[in-house]
Amino acid sequence: MARRICPGTRRLPGPAALAGLFSSAAFALSAPPAWAVQDHGGGEGLMAHEIGHLLLMAGAAYILFRMAVFRSADPGWREFRAFLWWLLAWNLLVLAGHWIRPGIPAGRFILEGGRHVAFEARGGAGWLFYASRFDHLVLLPAFGFFLAALRKWRRAP
């Protein structure tokens, strides 16, 4: 017989679910620190990375164009369109950061233990580069719209 917290509620998680939860928590808590500055392995790695951004932008722009030609009033498509616009904005911000980075003097990056830990933003390019490090503030709303679109598509008949 299934264990119940109180009548009318779902049953309690079993031992396998609890073991999975605790092992996942232990794995997450043992992770090393994540640093905010990401290297791409020299010029070739950065070029391949930037090409990926350009291809993602081209794909998002193409889908937006197709959505403009074949307008759909079905649930979820407005949210998906918003997701694509936010994704394009994110790509532009990140690409600007990639392109500005080589022109920033090395002395503006503060190192501690061989790692970049801070950045001294001066001038327009410095502030734009600094803003590009906060790209997650653009990407999170994008995925919020994407999840809203998926939710509406799932509920649609």
PDB file of C-alpha atoms in Angstrom:
ATOM      1  CA  MET A   1       0.000   0.000   0.000  1.00  0.00           C
ATOM      2  CA  ALA A   2       1.304   3.460  -0.897  1.00  0.00           C
ATOM      3  CA  ARG A   3       2.289   5.734   1.945  1.00  0.00           C
ATOM      4  CA  ARG A   4       0.259   8.945   2.116  1.00  0.00           C
ATOM      5  CA  ILE A   5       0.953  12.200   3.890  1.00  0.00           C
ATOM      6  CA  CYS A   6      -2.762  12.837   4.308  1.00  0.00           C
ATOM      7  CA  PRO A   7      -5.870  11.715   2.433  1.00  0.00           C
ATOM      8  CA  GLY A   8      -6.176  13.114  -1.083  1.00  0.00           C
ATOM      9  CA  THR A   9      -2.470  13.885  -1.560  1.00  0.00           C
ATOM     10  CA  ARG A  10       0.150  12.218  -3.675  1.00  0.00           C
ATOM     11  CA  ARG A  11       2.294   9.480  -2.228  1.00  0.00           C
ATOM     12  CA  LEU A  12       5.691  10.205  -0.698  1.00  0.00           C
ATOM     13  CA  PRO A  13       8.806   9.799  -2.845  1.00  0.00           C
ATOM     14  CA  GLY A  14      10.363   6.371  -2.678  1.00  0.00           C
ATOM     15  CA  PRO A  15      13.915   5.481  -1.630  1.00  0.00           C
ATOM     16  CA  ALA A  16      15.219   5.591  -5.214  1.00  0.00           C
ATOM     17  CA  ALA A  17      13.879   9.118  -5.744  1.00  0.00           C
ATOM     18  CA  LEU A  18      15.354  10.305  -2.448  1.00  0.00           C
ATOM     19  CA  ALA A  19      18.722   8.722  -3.265  1.00  0.00           C
ATOM     20  CA  GLY A  20      18.692  10.464  -6.651  1.00  0.00           C
ATOM     21  CA  LEU A  21      17.837  13.787  -5.049  1.00  0.00           C
ATOM     22  CA  PHE A  22      20.586  13.536  -2.435  1.00  0.00           C
ATOM     23  CA  SER A  23      23.240  12.340  -4.894  1.00  0.00           C
ATOM     24  CA  SER A  24      22.332  15.188  -7.285  1.00  0.00           C
ATOM     25  CA  ALA A  25      22.616  17.701  -4.443  1.00  0.00           C
ATOM     26  CA  ALA A  26      25.979  16.247  -3.364  1.00  0.00           C
ATOM     27  CA  PHE A  27      27.256  16.414  -6.955  1.00  0.00           C
ATOM     28  CA  ALA A  28      26.124  20.045  -7.351  1.00  0.00           C
ATOM     29  CA  LEU A  29      27.629  21.124  -4.032  1.00  0.00           C
ATOM     30  CA  SER A  30      31.010  19.545  -4.835  1.00  0.00           C
ATOM     31  CA  ALA A  31      31.413  21.485  -8.111  1.00  0.00           C
ATOM     32  CA  PRO A  32      34.407  23.824  -8.454  1.00  0.00           C
ATOM     33  CA  PRO A  33      33.802  27.582  -8.805  1.00  0.00           C
ATOM     34  CA  ALA A  34      32.578  28.812 -12.199  1.00  0.00           C
ATOM     35  CA  TRP A  35      34.539  31.764 -13.533  1.00  0.00           C
ATOM     36  CA  ALA A  36      32.809  34.505 -15.523  1.00  0.00           C
ATOM     37  CA  VAL A  37      35.484  34.848 -18.220  1.00  0.00           C
ATOM     38  CA  GLN A  38      35.449  32.065 -20.785  1.00  0.00           C
ATOM     39  CA  ASP A  39      38.350  31.336 -23.149  1.00  0.00           C
ATOM     40  CA  HIS A  40      37.810  29.703 -26.523  1.00  0.00           C
ATOM     41  CA  GLY A  41      41.200  28.156 -27.210  1.00  0.00           C
ATOM     42  CA  GLY A  42      43.083  30.664 -29.363  1.00  0.00           C
ATOM     43  CA  GLY A  43      42.127  32.304 -32.639  1.00  0.00           C
ATOM     44  CA  GLU A  44      40.665  29.245 -34.327  1.00  0.00           C
ATOM     45  CA  GLY A  45      38.473  28.419 -31.349  1.00  0.00           C
ATOM     46  CA  LEU A  46      37.149  31.974 -31.157  1.00  0.00           C
ATOM     47  CA  MET A  47      36.543  32.108 -34.926  1.00  0.00           C
ATOM     48  CA  ALA A  48      34.567  28.858 -34.854  1.00  0.00           C
ATOM     49  CA  HIS A  49      32.636  30.192 -31.859  1.00  0.00           C
ATOM     50  CA  GLU A  50      31.808  33.459 -33.665  1.00  0.00           C
ATOM     51  CA  ILE A  51      30.754  31.548 -36.784  1.00  0.00           C
ATOM     52  CA  GLY A  52      28.381  29.599 -34.550  1.00  0.00           C
ATOM     53  CA  HIS A  53      26.885  32.879 -33.304  1.00  0.00           C
ATOM     54  CA  LEU A  54      26.466  34.127 -36.886  1.00  0.00           C
ATOM     55  CA  LEU A  55      24.795  30.888 -37.970  1.00  0.00           C
ATOM     56  CA  LEU A  56      22.444  31.002 -34.983  1.00  0.00           C
ATOM     57  CA  MET A  57      21.543  34.597 -35.865  1.00  0.00           C
ATOM     58  CA  ALA A  58      20.939  33.652 -39.498  1.00  0.00           C
ATOM     59  CA  GLY A  59      18.699  30.760 -38.454  1.00  0.00           C
ATOM     60  CA  ALA A  60      16.685  32.904 -36.030  1.00  0.00           C
ATOM     61  CA  ALA A  61      16.314  35.676 -38.638  1.00  0.00           C
ATOM     62  CA  TYR A  62      15.163  33.153 -41.248  1.00  0.00           C
ATOM     63  CA  ILE A  63      12.525  31.714 -38.916  1.00  0.00           C
ATOM     64  CA  LEU A  64      11.342  35.243 -38.050  1.00  0.00           C
ATOM     65  CA  PHE A  65      11.063  36.021 -41.774  1.00  0.00           C
ATOM     66  CA  ARG A  66       9.079  32.840 -42.425  1.00  0.00           C
ATOM     67  CA  MET A  67       6.818  33.625 -39.476  1.00  0.00           C
ATOM     68  CA  ALA A  68       6.166  37.104 -40.915  1.00  0.00           C
ATOM     69  CA  VAL A  69       5.222  35.621 -44.301  1.00  0.00           C
ATOM     70  CA  PHE A  70       3.019  32.852 -42.900  1.00  0.00           C
ATOM     71  CA  ARG A  71       1.306  34.548 -39.971  1.00  0.00           C
ATOM     72  CA  SER A  72      -0.141  32.162 -37.436  1.00  0.00           C
ATOM     73  CA  ALA A  73      -2.595  33.097 -34.706  1.00  0.00           C
ATOM     74  CA  ASP A  74      -2.228  29.692 -33.061  1.00  0.00           C
ATOM     75  CA  PRO A  75      -1.224  29.618 -29.379  1.00  0.00           C
ATOM     76  CA  GLY A  76       2.483  29.874 -28.626  1.00  0.00           C
ATOM     77  CA  TRP A  77       3.725  31.524 -31.795  1.00  0.00           C
ATOM     78  CA  ARG A  78       3.736  35.057 -30.335  1.00  0.00           C
ATOM     79  CA  GLU A  79       5.930  33.818 -27.475  1.00  0.00           C
ATOM     80  CA  PHE A  80       8.189  31.952 -29.887  1.00  0.00           C
ATOM     81  CA  ARG A  81       8.604  35.130 -31.955  1.00  0.00           C
ATOM     82  CA  ALA A  82       9.567  37.041 -28.781  1.00  0.00           C
ATOM     83  CA  PHE A  83      12.069  34.273 -27.970  1.00  0.00           C
ATOM     84  CA  LEU A  84      13.706  34.682 -31.382  1.00  0.00           C
ATOM     85  CA  TRP A  85      13.968  38.473 -31.003  1.00  0.00           C
ATOM     86  CA  TRP A  86      15.559  38.111 -27.549  1.00  0.00           C
ATOM     87  CA  LEU A  87      17.912  35.455 -28.972  1.00  0.00           C
ATOM     88  CA  LEU A  88      18.983  37.832 -31.753  1.00  0.00           C
ATOM     89  CA  ALA A  89      19.580  40.605 -29.200  1.00  0.00           C
ATOM     90  CA  TRP A  90      21.664  38.217 -27.092  1.00  0.00           C
ATOM     91  CA  ASN A  91      23.751  37.191 -30.105  1.00  0.00           C
ATOM     92  CA  LEU A  92      24.398  40.826 -31.070  1.00  0.00           C
ATOM     93  CA  LEU A  93      25.476  41.683 -27.524  1.00  0.00           C
ATOM     94  CA  VAL A  94      27.792  38.684 -27.241  1.00  0.00           C
ATOM     95  CA  LEU A  95      29.304  39.216 -30.698  1.00  0.00           C
ATOM     96  CA  ALA A  96      29.977  42.865 -29.829  1.00  0.00           C
ATOM     97  CA  GLY A  97      31.830  41.650 -26.747  1.00  0.00           C
ATOM     98  CA  HIS A  98      33.848  39.150 -28.793  1.00  0.00           C
ATOM     99  CA  TRP A  99      34.794  41.781 -31.371  1.00  0.00           C
ATOM    100  CA  ILE A 100      35.682  44.469 -28.811  1.00  0.00           C
ATOM    101  CA  ARG A 101      37.761  42.181 -26.578  1.00  0.00           C
ATOM    102  CA  PRO A 102      40.979  42.130 -28.698  1.00  0.00           C
ATOM    103  CA  GLY A 103      41.164  45.950 -28.616  1.00  0.00           C
ATOM    104  CA  ILE A 104      41.047  46.234 -24.830  1.00  0.00           C
ATOM    105  CA  PRO A 105      44.450  46.677 -23.154  1.00  0.00           C
ATOM    106  CA  ALA A 106      45.528  43.711 -21.036  1.00  0.00           C
ATOM    107  CA  GLY A 107      46.083  45.998 -18.036  1.00  0.00           C
ATOM    108  CA  ARG A 108      42.341  46.522 -17.649  1.00  0.00           C
ATOM    109  CA  PHE A 109      41.864  42.871 -16.693  1.00  0.00           C
ATOM    110  CA  ILE A 110      42.662  42.281 -13.038  1.00  0.00           C
ATOM    111  CA  LEU A 111      44.294  38.914 -12.425  1.00  0.00           C
ATOM    112  CA  GLU A 112      44.332  36.970  -9.194  1.00  0.00           C
ATOM    113  CA  GLY A 113      46.020  33.600  -9.085  1.00  0.00           C
ATOM    114  CA  GLY A 114      46.333  33.562 -12.886  1.00  0.00           C
ATOM    115  CA  ARG A 115      42.581  34.068 -13.404  1.00  0.00           C
ATOM    116  CA  HIS A 116      40.640  37.109 -14.566  1.00  0.00           C
ATOM    117  CA  VAL A 117      38.641  38.218 -11.535  1.00  0.00           C
ATOM    118  CA  ALA A 118      37.714  41.797 -12.435  1.00  0.00           C
ATOM    119  CA  PHE A 119      37.673  44.298 -15.274  1.00  0.00           C
ATOM    120  CA  GLU A 120      38.250  48.049 -15.279  1.00  0.00           C
ATOM    121  CA  ALA A 121      35.690  49.575 -17.675  1.00  0.00           C
ATOM    122  CA  ARG A 122      36.756  52.905 -19.220  1.00  0.00           C
ATOM    123  CA  GLY A 123      35.355  54.545 -22.334  1.00  0.00           C
ATOM    124  CA  GLY A 124      32.526  53.440 -24.604  1.00  0.00           C
ATOM    125  CA  ALA A 125      34.181  50.226 -25.784  1.00  0.00           C
ATOM    126  CA  GLY A 126      35.102  49.254 -22.229  1.00  0.00           C
ATOM    127  CA  TRP A 127      31.556  49.756 -20.996  1.00  0.00           C
ATOM    128  CA  LEU A 128      30.086  47.858 -23.962  1.00  0.00           C
ATOM    129  CA  PHE A 129      32.467  44.979 -23.280  1.00  0.00           C
ATOM    130  CA  TYR A 130      31.488  45.081 -19.603  1.00  0.00           C
ATOM    131  CA  ALA A 131      27.788  45.035 -20.548  1.00  0.00           C
ATOM    132  CA  SER A 132      28.419  42.045 -22.821  1.00  0.00           C
ATOM    133  CA  ARG A 133      29.555  40.073 -19.764  1.00  0.00           C
ATOM    134  CA  PHE A 134      25.972  40.323 -18.457  1.00  0.00           C
ATOM    135  CA  ASP A 135      24.538  38.528 -21.488  1.00  0.00           C
ATOM    136  CA  HIS A 136      22.610  36.165 -19.209  1.00  0.00           C
ATOM    137  CA  LEU A 137      20.253  39.066 -18.419  1.00  0.00           C
ATOM    138  CA  VAL A 138      19.157  38.934 -22.074  1.00  0.00           C
ATOM    139  CA  LEU A 139      19.265  35.157 -22.458  1.00  0.00           C
ATOM    140  CA  LEU A 140      17.093  34.337 -19.431  1.00  0.00           C
ATOM    141  CA  PRO A 141      14.022  36.237 -20.702  1.00  0.00           C
ATOM    142  CA  ALA A 142      14.549  34.580 -24.088  1.00  0.00           C
ATOM    143  CA  PHE A 143      14.271  31.137 -22.558  1.00  0.00           C
ATOM    144  CA  GLY A 144      11.304  32.285 -20.490  1.00  0.00           C
ATOM    145  CA  PHE A 145       9.473  33.082 -23.724  1.00  0.00           C
ATOM    146  CA  PHE A 146      10.618  29.769 -25.207  1.00  0.00           C
ATOM    147  CA  LEU A 147       9.236  27.832 -22.238  1.00  0.00           C
ATOM    148  CA  ALA A 148       5.968  29.787 -22.461  1.00  0.00           C
ATOM    149  CA  ALA A 149       5.685  28.827 -26.140  1.00  0.00           C
ATOM    150  CA  LEU A 150       6.389  25.166 -25.362  1.00  0.00           C
ATOM    151  CA  ARG A 151       3.785  25.197 -22.593  1.00  0.00           C
ATOM    152  CA  LYS A 152       1.137  26.637 -24.929  1.00  0.00           C
ATOM    153  CA  TRP A 153       2.013  24.177 -27.695  1.00  0.00           C
ATOM    154  CA  ARG A 154       1.758  21.298 -25.245  1.00  0.00           C
ATOM    155  CA  ARG A 155      -1.696  22.397 -24.095  1.00  0.00           C
ATOM    156  CA  ALA A 156      -2.979  23.081 -27.616  1.00  0.00           C
ATOM    157  CA  PRO A 157      -5.399  20.513 -29.060  1.00  0.00           C
TER     158      PRO A 157
END
